[in-house]
Short mmCIF file of C-alpha atoms and ligand atoms in Angstrom, two decimals:
data_model
loop_
_atom_site.label_atom_id
_atom_site.label_comp_id
_atom_site.label_asym_id
_atom_site.label_seq_id
_atom_site.Cartn_x
_atom_site.Cartn_y
_atom_site.Cartn_z
CA MET A 1 14.88 -1.40 -54.29
CA ALA A 2 11.41 -2.21 -52.98
CA PRO A 3 11.34 -1.31 -49.37
CA ASP A 4 9.63 -4.84 -48.54
CA THR A 5 12.58 -6.72 -49.79
CA LEU A 6 14.44 -5.64 -46.73
CA SER A 7 11.67 -6.70 -44.60
CA PHE A 8 13.09 -9.07 -41.45
CA ALA A 9 10.51 -11.20 -39.38
CA PHE A 10 11.80 -9.48 -36.29
CA ASP A 11 10.51 -10.86 -33.05
CA ASN A 12 12.15 -9.23 -30.04
CA SER A 13 11.88 -11.16 -27.17
CA TYR A 14 14.91 -9.91 -25.18
CA ALA A 15 13.52 -6.40 -25.71
CA ARG A 16 10.15 -7.60 -24.10
CA LEU A 17 12.24 -8.04 -20.76
CA PRO A 18 11.93 -5.35 -18.15
CA GLU A 19 13.86 -2.22 -18.86
CA ARG A 20 16.77 -2.70 -16.58
CA PHE A 21 17.94 -5.54 -18.84
CA TYR A 22 19.16 -3.16 -21.31
CA ALA A 23 19.34 0.48 -22.69
CA ARG A 24 17.16 1.36 -25.74
CA LEU A 25 19.10 3.30 -28.33
CA ASP A 26 19.75 3.34 -32.20
CA PRO A 27 23.19 2.80 -33.55
CA THR A 28 25.20 5.84 -34.26
CA PRO A 29 25.39 6.57 -38.19
CA VAL A 30 28.86 6.36 -39.96
CA ALA A 31 29.97 8.53 -42.46
CA ALA A 32 30.32 6.50 -45.59
CA PRO A 33 29.34 2.91 -45.47
CA ARG A 34 30.72 0.32 -47.92
CA LEU A 35 29.95 -3.34 -47.78
CA LEU A 36 33.02 -5.32 -47.55
CA LYS A 37 31.68 -8.83 -46.99
CA LEU A 38 28.41 -10.31 -47.08
CA ASN A 39 27.72 -13.94 -45.88
CA ALA A 40 25.22 -14.87 -48.54
CA ALA A 41 24.83 -18.55 -47.42
CA LEU A 42 24.15 -17.24 -43.66
CA ALA A 43 21.66 -14.78 -44.96
CA ALA A 44 19.73 -17.48 -46.69
CA GLU A 45 19.74 -19.65 -43.65
CA LEU A 46 18.32 -16.69 -41.81
CA GLY A 47 15.76 -16.33 -44.57
CA LEU A 48 17.10 -12.90 -45.47
CA ASP A 49 17.28 -11.75 -49.19
CA ALA A 50 21.25 -11.44 -49.79
CA ALA A 51 20.66 -9.26 -52.58
CA ALA A 52 18.63 -6.66 -50.59
CA LEU A 53 21.20 -6.64 -47.75
CA ALA A 54 23.89 -5.82 -50.33
CA SER A 55 21.69 -3.03 -51.67
CA PRO A 56 22.45 0.61 -50.68
CA ALA A 57 19.62 0.46 -48.28
CA GLY A 58 20.74 -2.95 -46.66
CA VAL A 59 24.21 -1.63 -46.44
CA GLU A 60 22.99 1.47 -44.56
CA MET A 61 21.22 -1.14 -42.00
CA LEU A 62 24.36 -3.06 -41.72
CA ALA A 63 26.18 0.04 -40.95
CA GLY A 64 23.66 1.32 -38.35
CA ASN A 65 22.61 4.31 -40.61
CA ARG A 66 19.13 3.07 -40.99
CA VAL A 67 17.00 1.02 -38.62
CA ALA A 68 15.02 -1.82 -40.45
CA PRO A 69 11.45 -2.17 -40.04
CA GLY A 70 10.66 -4.22 -36.97
CA SER A 71 14.11 -3.74 -35.36
CA LEU A 72 14.02 -2.33 -31.73
CA PRO A 73 17.76 -1.58 -31.16
CA ILE A 74 18.99 -2.26 -27.50
CA ALA A 75 22.33 -2.45 -25.87
CA LEU A 76 22.42 -5.49 -23.30
CA ALA A 77 23.26 -4.96 -19.59
CA TYR A 78 25.87 -7.43 -18.05
CA ALA A 79 28.68 -7.64 -15.68
CA GLY A 80 31.54 -9.93 -15.51
CA HIS A 81 34.87 -11.12 -14.15
CA GLN A 82 37.41 -9.94 -16.13
CA PHE A 83 40.89 -11.84 -15.29
CA GLY A 84 39.43 -12.90 -12.27
CA ASN A 85 38.14 -9.40 -11.16
CA PHE A 86 34.62 -8.83 -10.96
CA VAL A 87 33.26 -5.75 -12.63
CA PRO A 88 29.77 -5.13 -11.71
CA GLN A 89 28.62 -3.06 -14.86
CA LEU A 90 30.09 -3.84 -18.31
CA GLY A 91 27.33 -4.06 -21.00
CA ASP A 92 27.48 -3.64 -24.60
CA GLY A 93 29.73 -0.86 -24.88
CA ARG A 94 30.20 -0.98 -28.51
CA ALA A 95 27.51 -3.34 -29.65
CA ILE A 96 23.70 -3.20 -30.32
CA LEU A 97 21.22 -5.77 -30.67
CA LEU A 98 18.93 -5.07 -33.74
CA GLY A 99 16.41 -7.84 -33.01
CA GLU A 100 15.83 -11.51 -33.20
CA VAL A 101 14.65 -13.44 -36.32
CA ILE A 102 13.46 -16.96 -36.64
CA ASP A 103 15.82 -18.80 -39.05
CA ARG A 104 14.51 -21.09 -41.98
CA ALA A 105 15.31 -24.13 -39.25
CA GLY A 106 12.83 -22.31 -36.88
CA ARG A 107 15.58 -21.36 -34.58
CA ARG A 108 15.71 -17.80 -32.95
CA ARG A 109 18.84 -15.87 -33.79
CA ASP A 110 20.30 -12.56 -32.63
CA LEU A 111 21.20 -9.87 -35.11
CA GLN A 112 23.98 -7.69 -33.55
CA LEU A 113 25.95 -4.94 -34.70
CA LYS A 114 29.42 -4.72 -33.27
CA GLY A 115 31.17 -1.29 -33.58
CA SER A 116 28.15 0.58 -33.89
CA GLY A 117 28.86 3.60 -31.58
CA PRO A 118 28.75 4.50 -27.93
CA THR A 119 26.20 3.52 -25.60
CA PRO A 120 25.49 4.05 -21.84
CA PHE A 121 27.85 1.06 -21.35
CA SER A 122 30.63 2.40 -23.09
CA ARG A 123 32.64 3.56 -20.13
CA ARG A 124 35.64 5.37 -21.60
CA GLY A 125 35.37 3.63 -25.21
CA ASP A 126 34.30 5.13 -28.38
CA GLY A 127 31.82 2.47 -29.27
CA ARG A 128 33.88 1.65 -32.33
CA ALA A 129 35.57 -1.24 -33.74
CA ALA A 130 38.76 -1.21 -36.24
CA LEU A 131 38.63 -3.08 -39.60
CA GLY A 132 41.32 -5.55 -38.75
CA PRO A 133 39.50 -7.18 -35.63
CA VAL A 134 36.27 -7.14 -37.67
CA LEU A 135 37.68 -8.92 -40.26
CA ARG A 136 39.61 -11.14 -37.89
CA GLU A 137 36.33 -12.18 -36.08
CA TYR A 138 34.58 -12.72 -39.34
CA LEU A 139 37.25 -15.08 -40.56
CA VAL A 140 37.68 -17.11 -37.35
CA SER A 141 34.31 -17.32 -36.50
CA GLU A 142 33.33 -18.69 -39.90
CA ALA A 143 36.23 -21.07 -39.62
CA MET A 144 34.88 -22.29 -36.27
CA ALA A 145 31.71 -22.87 -37.73
CA ALA A 146 32.90 -25.05 -40.60
CA LEU A 147 34.81 -26.88 -38.35
CA GLY A 148 31.68 -27.93 -36.56
CA ILE A 149 32.22 -25.98 -33.40
CA PRO A 150 29.46 -24.07 -31.85
CA THR A 151 30.19 -20.39 -32.52
CA THR A 152 28.54 -17.09 -33.13
CA ARG A 153 28.47 -16.22 -36.90
CA SER A 154 29.35 -13.15 -39.09
CA LEU A 155 26.80 -11.97 -41.65
CA ALA A 156 28.44 -8.83 -42.87
CA ALA A 157 31.34 -6.72 -42.59
CA VAL A 158 30.87 -2.87 -43.42
CA ALA A 159 33.56 -0.08 -43.56
CA THR A 160 32.76 3.08 -41.97
CA GLY A 161 34.59 5.35 -43.91
CA GLU A 162 35.77 6.80 -40.59
CA GLU A 163 38.95 6.57 -38.81
CA ILE A 164 39.19 5.49 -34.95
CA TRP A 165 42.10 6.21 -32.67
CA ARG A 166 43.71 3.34 -31.04
CA GLU A 167 47.71 3.34 -30.92
CA ALA A 168 47.46 4.94 -34.27
CA PRO A 169 44.62 5.97 -36.56
CA LEU A 170 42.72 2.89 -38.06
CA PRO A 171 40.22 2.40 -40.52
CA GLY A 172 36.77 1.59 -38.71
CA ALA A 173 34.19 -1.22 -39.61
CA VAL A 174 30.91 -2.87 -38.15
CA LEU A 175 30.37 -6.31 -37.86
CA THR A 176 27.05 -7.94 -37.97
CA ARG A 177 26.96 -10.85 -35.61
CA VAL A 178 24.53 -13.51 -35.64
CA ALA A 179 24.25 -15.58 -32.32
CA ALA A 180 21.98 -18.03 -30.70
CA SER A 181 21.54 -15.32 -28.12
CA HIS A 182 23.77 -12.70 -26.52
CA VAL A 183 23.11 -13.98 -22.80
CA ARG A 184 26.25 -14.36 -20.67
CA VAL A 185 27.14 -15.71 -17.48
CA GLY A 186 27.94 -12.04 -16.95
CA THR A 187 24.25 -11.19 -17.55
CA PHE A 188 23.33 -13.32 -14.70
CA GLN A 189 26.06 -11.71 -12.57
CA PHE A 190 24.79 -8.38 -13.22
CA PHE A 191 21.57 -8.79 -11.70
CA ALA A 192 22.93 -11.27 -8.82
CA ALA A 193 25.18 -8.42 -7.87
CA ARG A 194 22.28 -6.14 -7.48
CA GLY A 195 20.37 -8.82 -5.36
CA ASP A 196 17.60 -8.72 -8.07
CA THR A 197 16.22 -12.03 -7.71
CA GLU A 198 13.11 -11.24 -9.81
CA ALA A 199 15.33 -10.22 -12.71
CA LEU A 200 17.55 -13.43 -12.46
CA ARG A 201 14.12 -15.61 -12.38
CA LEU A 202 13.10 -13.73 -15.59
CA LEU A 203 16.44 -14.18 -17.18
CA ALA A 204 16.84 -17.76 -16.22
CA ASP A 205 13.00 -18.17 -17.65
CA HIS A 206 13.88 -16.53 -20.83
CA VAL A 207 17.08 -18.94 -21.29
CA ILE A 208 15.06 -21.95 -20.45
CA GLU A 209 12.30 -20.96 -23.03
CA ARG A 210 15.01 -20.06 -25.62
CA HIS A 211 17.63 -22.63 -25.37
CA TYR A 212 16.79 -25.51 -22.82
CA PRO A 213 13.00 -25.89 -23.19
CA GLU A 214 13.50 -29.53 -21.72
CA ALA A 215 14.36 -28.15 -18.50
CA ARG A 216 10.99 -26.52 -17.86
CA THR A 217 9.45 -29.94 -17.26
CA ASP A 218 12.24 -30.95 -14.61
CA ALA A 219 11.47 -31.29 -11.13
CA ASN A 220 13.81 -28.21 -10.46
CA PRO A 221 14.12 -26.22 -13.81
CA TYR A 222 16.75 -24.08 -12.64
CA ARG A 223 18.83 -27.06 -11.61
CA ALA A 224 18.24 -28.42 -15.12
CA LEU A 225 19.23 -25.36 -16.39
CA PHE A 226 22.53 -25.19 -14.67
CA ALA A 227 23.21 -28.78 -15.77
CA ALA A 228 22.54 -28.21 -19.43
CA VAL A 229 24.79 -24.90 -19.80
CA ILE A 230 27.53 -26.97 -18.07
CA ALA A 231 27.18 -29.77 -20.63
CA ARG A 232 27.23 -27.47 -23.34
CA GLN A 233 30.32 -25.52 -22.21
CA ALA A 234 32.08 -28.74 -21.64
CA THR A 235 31.30 -29.95 -25.25
CA LEU A 236 32.34 -26.61 -26.43
CA VAL A 237 35.64 -26.54 -24.61
CA ALA A 238 36.66 -29.88 -25.58
CA GLY A 239 35.65 -28.90 -29.15
CA TRP A 240 38.32 -26.00 -28.78
CA MET A 241 41.05 -28.41 -27.27
CA LEU A 242 40.77 -30.80 -30.04
CA VAL A 243 41.36 -28.20 -32.71
CA GLY A 244 44.25 -26.17 -30.92
CA PHE A 245 42.01 -23.30 -30.58
CA VAL A 246 42.99 -20.76 -27.61
CA HIS A 247 39.82 -18.31 -26.89
CA GLY A 248 42.31 -15.74 -25.26
CA VAL A 249 39.77 -13.88 -23.13
CA MET A 250 37.60 -16.38 -21.09
CA ASN A 251 36.10 -13.68 -19.03
CA THR A 252 32.69 -14.65 -17.56
CA ASP A 253 31.17 -11.76 -19.63
CA ASN A 254 32.64 -13.67 -22.69
CA CYS A 255 30.92 -16.86 -21.81
CA SER A 256 27.70 -17.48 -23.54
CA VAL A 257 24.80 -19.41 -21.53
CA ALA A 258 23.90 -21.02 -25.05
CA GLY A 259 27.10 -22.66 -25.35
CA GLU A 260 28.66 -21.01 -28.29
CA THR A 261 32.20 -19.53 -28.76
CA ILE A 262 31.65 -15.77 -28.55
CA ASP A 263 33.78 -12.41 -28.62
CA TYR A 264 36.71 -13.20 -30.82
CA GLY A 265 39.45 -10.86 -29.71
CA PRO A 266 43.16 -12.15 -29.09
CA CYS A 267 42.02 -15.61 -30.11
CA ALA A 268 44.24 -17.82 -32.23
CA PHE A 269 45.18 -21.49 -33.35
CA MET A 270 48.10 -22.93 -31.67
CA ASP A 271 50.91 -24.25 -34.45
CA VAL A 272 53.27 -26.23 -32.57
CA TYR A 273 51.77 -28.17 -29.64
CA LYS A 274 52.48 -26.38 -26.15
CA PRO A 275 50.02 -26.92 -23.78
CA ASP A 276 50.99 -23.50 -22.19
CA THR A 277 50.52 -21.40 -25.40
CA VAL A 278 49.04 -18.05 -24.58
CA PHE A 279 48.62 -15.44 -27.58
CA SER A 280 47.08 -12.39 -25.89
CA SER A 281 49.64 -9.55 -25.19
CA ILE A 282 47.35 -8.67 -22.04
CA ASP A 283 47.22 -12.31 -20.48
CA GLN A 284 50.74 -11.83 -18.61
CA GLY A 285 49.91 -14.60 -16.29
CA GLY A 286 48.90 -17.03 -18.68
CA ARG A 287 45.36 -17.36 -17.23
CA TYR A 288 43.86 -18.26 -20.40
CA ALA A 289 46.47 -20.43 -21.71
CA TYR A 290 45.55 -23.41 -24.06
CA ALA A 291 45.78 -26.09 -21.40
CA ASN A 292 43.95 -23.93 -18.77
CA GLN A 293 40.76 -23.59 -20.72
CA PRO A 294 38.93 -26.51 -19.39
CA ARG A 295 39.71 -25.19 -15.77
CA ILE A 296 38.69 -21.75 -16.49
CA ALA A 297 35.44 -22.82 -18.00
CA HIS A 298 34.91 -24.70 -14.62
CA TRP A 299 35.52 -21.57 -12.81
CA ASN A 300 33.13 -19.59 -15.00
CA LEU A 301 30.50 -22.15 -14.50
CA ALA A 302 30.93 -21.93 -10.62
CA ARG A 303 30.30 -17.96 -10.90
CA PHE A 304 27.27 -18.88 -12.99
CA GLY A 305 26.14 -21.38 -10.41
CA GLU A 306 26.45 -18.95 -7.58
CA THR A 307 24.01 -16.39 -9.34
CA LEU A 308 21.40 -19.33 -9.53
CA LEU A 309 21.55 -19.91 -5.76
CA PRO A 310 18.52 -18.10 -4.82
CA LEU A 311 16.56 -19.95 -7.70
CA LEU A 312 17.76 -23.46 -6.78
CA ALA A 313 16.33 -23.80 -3.40
CA GLU A 314 14.82 -21.73 -0.30
CA ASP A 315 17.32 -22.92 1.98
CA SER A 316 20.63 -21.53 1.22
CA ASP A 317 22.56 -24.73 2.30
CA ALA A 318 20.28 -27.05 0.14
CA ALA A 319 20.77 -24.53 -2.84
CA LEU A 320 24.74 -24.63 -2.33
CA ALA A 321 24.91 -28.51 -2.04
CA MET A 322 22.61 -28.66 -5.17
CA ALA A 323 25.07 -26.31 -7.05
CA ASN A 324 28.06 -28.11 -6.03
CA GLU A 325 26.53 -31.46 -6.95
CA THR A 326 25.65 -30.09 -10.49
CA LEU A 327 29.06 -28.30 -10.96
CA ALA A 328 30.76 -31.72 -10.26
CA THR A 329 29.25 -32.98 -13.74
CA PHE A 330 31.56 -30.68 -15.75
CA GLN A 331 34.79 -32.56 -15.42
CA PRO A 332 33.47 -36.09 -16.53
CA ARG A 333 31.40 -34.44 -19.31
CA TYR A 334 34.50 -32.51 -20.47
CA GLY A 335 36.59 -35.85 -20.19
CA GLN A 336 33.98 -37.72 -21.96
CA ALA A 337 33.69 -35.09 -24.86
CA LEU A 338 37.34 -34.86 -25.09
CA LEU A 339 38.19 -38.59 -25.17
CA ALA A 340 35.29 -39.21 -27.84
CA GLY A 341 37.10 -36.56 -30.06
CA MET A 342 40.56 -37.92 -29.55
CA ARG A 343 39.37 -41.31 -30.44
CA ARG A 344 37.82 -39.92 -33.59
CA LYS A 345 41.20 -38.04 -34.26
CA LEU A 346 43.30 -41.36 -33.88
CA GLY A 347 40.76 -43.49 -35.98
CA LEU A 348 39.55 -45.45 -33.18
CA PHE A 349 35.81 -46.77 -33.46
CA THR A 350 35.74 -48.62 -30.30
CA GLU A 351 36.48 -47.92 -26.60
CA GLU A 352 39.11 -49.34 -24.64
CA SER A 353 40.34 -48.28 -21.09
CA GLY A 354 43.97 -47.43 -22.41
CA ASP A 355 42.72 -44.92 -24.97
CA ALA A 356 43.16 -41.56 -22.78
CA ALA A 357 46.69 -42.60 -22.06
CA LEU A 358 47.45 -43.39 -25.66
CA ALA A 359 46.45 -40.23 -26.74
CA GLN A 360 48.23 -38.24 -23.79
CA GLU A 361 51.25 -40.12 -25.10
CA LEU A 362 51.07 -38.83 -28.60
CA LEU A 363 50.64 -35.32 -27.33
CA ASN A 364 53.66 -35.72 -25.07
CA ALA A 365 55.60 -36.88 -28.05
CA MET A 366 54.45 -33.98 -30.23
CA ALA A 367 55.41 -31.44 -27.23
CA GLU A 368 58.91 -32.96 -26.89
CA GLY A 369 59.21 -33.08 -30.77
CA ARG A 370 57.81 -29.39 -31.36
CA ALA A 371 55.29 -31.02 -33.73
CA ASP A 372 52.75 -28.99 -35.35
CA PHE A 373 49.25 -29.71 -33.57
CA THR A 374 47.22 -29.80 -36.69
CA ALA A 375 49.52 -30.96 -39.40
CA THR A 376 50.52 -34.10 -37.15
CA PHE A 377 47.06 -35.35 -36.45
CA ARG A 378 46.37 -34.80 -40.26
CA ALA A 379 49.50 -36.87 -41.06
CA LEU A 380 48.68 -39.82 -39.00
CA ASP A 381 48.45 -42.79 -41.23
CA PRO A 382 47.64 -46.39 -39.98
CA GLU A 383 49.72 -47.64 -43.00
CA SER A 384 52.87 -45.44 -42.83
CA ASP A 385 54.83 -42.86 -40.86
CA ALA A 386 56.08 -41.16 -43.95
CA ALA A 387 53.89 -38.09 -43.57
CA ALA A 388 54.10 -38.00 -39.70
CA LEU A 389 57.72 -38.31 -38.93
CA PRO A 390 58.82 -35.14 -40.72
CA ARG A 391 56.43 -33.20 -38.39
CA PHE A 392 58.73 -34.16 -35.41
CA ALA A 393 61.93 -32.52 -34.58
CA ALA A 394 62.82 -35.41 -32.36
CA THR A 395 61.15 -38.72 -33.53
CA ASP A 396 61.66 -41.11 -30.54
CA GLY A 397 58.61 -40.34 -28.80
CA TYR A 398 56.51 -40.65 -31.81
CA GLU A 399 58.21 -43.95 -33.15
CA ALA A 400 57.41 -45.66 -29.72
CA TRP A 401 53.95 -44.33 -29.86
CA ALA A 402 53.23 -45.38 -33.33
CA VAL A 403 53.86 -49.04 -32.39
CA LYS A 404 51.39 -48.99 -29.78
CA TRP A 405 48.91 -47.26 -31.64
CA ARG A 406 48.98 -49.75 -34.39
CA GLU A 407 48.54 -52.68 -31.86
CA ARG A 408 45.63 -50.89 -30.63
CA LEU A 409 44.26 -50.30 -34.21
CA ALA A 410 44.76 -54.09 -34.76
CA HIS A 411 41.99 -54.70 -31.96
CA GLU A 412 39.52 -53.40 -34.54
CA PRO A 413 40.13 -54.53 -38.06
CA ARG A 414 38.56 -51.88 -40.73
CA PRO A 415 38.73 -51.21 -44.50
CA ALA A 416 41.89 -48.74 -44.67
CA ALA A 417 39.66 -46.38 -46.65
CA GLU A 418 37.05 -46.55 -44.03
CA ARG A 419 39.41 -45.48 -41.53
CA ARG A 420 41.43 -42.88 -43.53
CA ALA A 421 37.93 -41.31 -44.35
CA ALA A 422 36.86 -41.08 -40.56
CA MET A 423 40.40 -39.58 -39.67
CA HIS A 424 40.16 -36.90 -42.30
CA ALA A 425 36.76 -35.88 -41.30
CA ALA A 426 38.26 -35.38 -37.62
CA ASN A 427 41.44 -33.84 -38.27
CA PRO A 428 41.28 -30.50 -40.34
CA LEU A 429 43.79 -29.74 -42.87
CA TYR A 430 43.05 -26.02 -43.07
CA ILE A 431 42.70 -23.75 -40.07
CA PRO A 432 43.09 -20.14 -39.72
CA ARG A 433 46.75 -20.07 -38.92
CA ASN A 434 48.13 -16.83 -37.39
CA HIS A 435 50.68 -15.96 -40.16
CA ARG A 436 48.00 -16.38 -42.71
CA VAL A 437 45.23 -14.33 -40.70
CA GLU A 438 47.65 -11.54 -40.56
CA ALA A 439 48.58 -11.68 -44.05
CA VAL A 440 45.22 -11.43 -45.24
CA LEU A 441 44.21 -8.63 -42.70
CA ALA A 442 47.39 -6.65 -43.81
CA ALA A 443 46.38 -6.99 -47.32
CA ALA A 444 42.88 -5.70 -46.53
CA ILE A 445 44.12 -2.88 -44.18
CA GLU A 446 47.34 -1.66 -46.07
CA GLN A 447 46.40 -2.26 -49.72
CA GLY A 448 42.35 -2.34 -49.55
CA ASP A 449 42.67 -5.76 -51.19
CA LEU A 450 39.98 -8.18 -49.99
CA GLY A 451 41.20 -10.81 -52.36
CA PRO A 452 43.47 -12.74 -49.94
CA PHE A 453 40.69 -12.64 -47.36
CA GLU A 454 38.02 -13.87 -49.80
CA ASP A 455 40.49 -16.92 -50.78
CA PHE A 456 41.36 -17.70 -47.37
CA LEU A 457 37.64 -17.65 -46.22
CA ALA A 458 36.87 -20.16 -49.14
CA VAL A 459 39.66 -22.58 -48.19
CA LEU A 460 38.49 -22.43 -44.38
CA SER A 461 34.97 -23.11 -45.42
CA LYS A 462 35.89 -26.92 -46.33
CA PRO A 463 38.51 -27.52 -43.37
CA PHE A 464 38.59 -30.98 -44.10
CA ASP A 465 38.37 -31.43 -47.83
CA ALA A 466 42.06 -31.62 -49.20
CA ARG A 467 42.13 -29.61 -52.56
CA PRO A 468 44.72 -29.43 -55.16
CA GLY A 469 46.54 -26.14 -55.25
CA LEU A 470 46.08 -25.36 -51.69
CA GLU A 471 48.86 -27.21 -49.94
CA ALA A 472 50.54 -23.94 -48.84
CA TYR A 473 47.57 -23.24 -46.61
CA ALA A 474 47.96 -26.45 -44.75
CA GLU A 475 51.59 -25.67 -43.73
CA PRO A 476 52.73 -24.11 -40.46
CA PRO A 477 54.61 -20.93 -40.62
CA GLU A 478 58.61 -21.23 -41.35
CA GLY A 479 60.45 -20.81 -38.00
CA GLN A 480 57.43 -20.96 -35.72
CA GLY A 481 58.08 -17.65 -34.21
CA VAL A 482 56.55 -16.34 -31.13
CA TYR A 483 53.15 -14.84 -31.86
CA ARG A 484 51.18 -12.27 -30.17
CA THR A 485 47.76 -11.16 -30.62
CA PHE A 486 46.33 -7.89 -29.41
CA CYS A 487 42.92 -7.36 -27.74
CA GLY A 488 40.57 -6.78 -30.42
CA THR A 489 39.23 -3.21 -29.32
P1 AMP B 1 35.43 -7.38 -24.83
O1 AMP B 1 37.07 -7.47 -24.37
O2 AMP B 1 35.39 -7.03 -26.35
O3 AMP B 1 34.74 -8.49 -24.44
O4 AMP B 1 34.82 -6.18 -24.23
C1 AMP B 1 34.74 -6.00 -22.67
C2 AMP B 1 33.87 -4.70 -22.43
O5 AMP B 1 34.50 -3.48 -22.78
C3 AMP B 1 32.41 -4.90 -23.10
O6 AMP B 1 31.58 -4.37 -21.95
C4 AMP B 1 32.63 -4.11 -24.29
O7 AMP B 1 31.36 -3.60 -24.59
C5 AMP B 1 33.61 -2.94 -23.80
N1 AMP B 1 34.35 -2.54 -24.93
C6 AMP B 1 35.38 -3.11 -25.60
N2 AMP B 1 35.68 -2.10 -26.73
C7 AMP B 1 34.92 -0.87 -26.50
C8 AMP B 1 34.97 0.46 -27.34
N3 AMP B 1 35.93 0.53 -28.15
N4 AMP B 1 34.18 1.24 -26.95
C9 AMP B 1 33.29 0.91 -25.91
N5 AMP B 1 33.10 -0.22 -25.11
C10 AMP B 1 34.17 -1.22 -25.40
MG1 MG B 2 33.29 -9.26 -24.43
#
């Protein structure tokens, strides 16, 4: 391979920030890198040559064994509230930012290796990632992207040829993650906890420049930054709620100021609609349960606002008042985003005051009838209850609701085909259901067979388009058992 085919137009703006923002170090090489999966479409989007990435030199780069020209690898410093407890220093303990590239659309994107070896932030961890969690993040993040939900992306998964030790020996892997940036609420908290206002200002300016350039010309750019981050988080979490996604670890260090879903660990999609659904084995109190997610996002944004206080105004009372006033925009923003999404899911083109209650009544019927969230929404049909009814173990609630729904639909006559197409574009058919995710990971880990993973990825890449032969992928698990995910470490 010619050396210049593996060239990236790196422009590492984060590495130009002061040294206390990160630790400069290269990834730790692995024994036997082997490419498991490359995202050719994403590579093209990034202006990278997929063939060069899949070449031996490319795979060495994706494994951390070779540093590409122009890359300046760094591990980022950050802090964070984990399950409500503040930890003043976390940081990239097993990830390394290779650098930033400008994609074909002119957007700046981070290229990061996850599982690339120990860093000064590793604490007691080994800096590595296991194959299962790497493939899980690949699959779920790509599914989220296809669902139209802001998310980090997965460019590649590489086997390391090394074993790592968790409760048992596991095959190791490295994920190449692509993100709008890796700045988290916890990054701001890192400097706030140290009383480093100069760093806070530099970080805020970096984020404004990179993600919210319109804030620059506001009378108070930092207030505008706060408002913009709030708006993106509100939209993001509404997007999660509308597809039944449970992030699982909404710690402030896993809350991206760019508004992307980040750090896929013990995340999962809910099957049966149950607002208190928790998947994570470590979330004993249900802090990060499905229905709590908007509240937790608000809590995380309050922590973000606190870090901005010294930038908002000279006078601390004025700063606090401004922060609180801005934070108060979260709830209405979230409510609007959720309701707009619910209207799409119910096939409503117009707005009426009873719409939120109508949506809630369906959710109540689903909870009572132990109906599958995704399959039920997809089965809704203005013409017939034939597909929806079998989704409910108890149908009274649904039947009463359907009468009201049809009355509401009668207020806005539309061609049936148009409404059906709109509803199908809002209600996915294929999501990464837990039982399927587990099955494809088991095939990859136990049999070394990536076929089922590839097949599932292809299904999930078009989540709204029904295709013959894929019916089973749309079905909930039989028996709907209790499901637990384990922290992706
Ligand atoms: P996470 O739960 O993946 O968001 O990680 C929380 C913190 O623990 C971050 O600072 C990670 O870098 C760190 N961490 C997680 N797993 C490891 C590991 N295997 N080695 C070192 N640090 C880790
Ligand atoms: Mg994290």
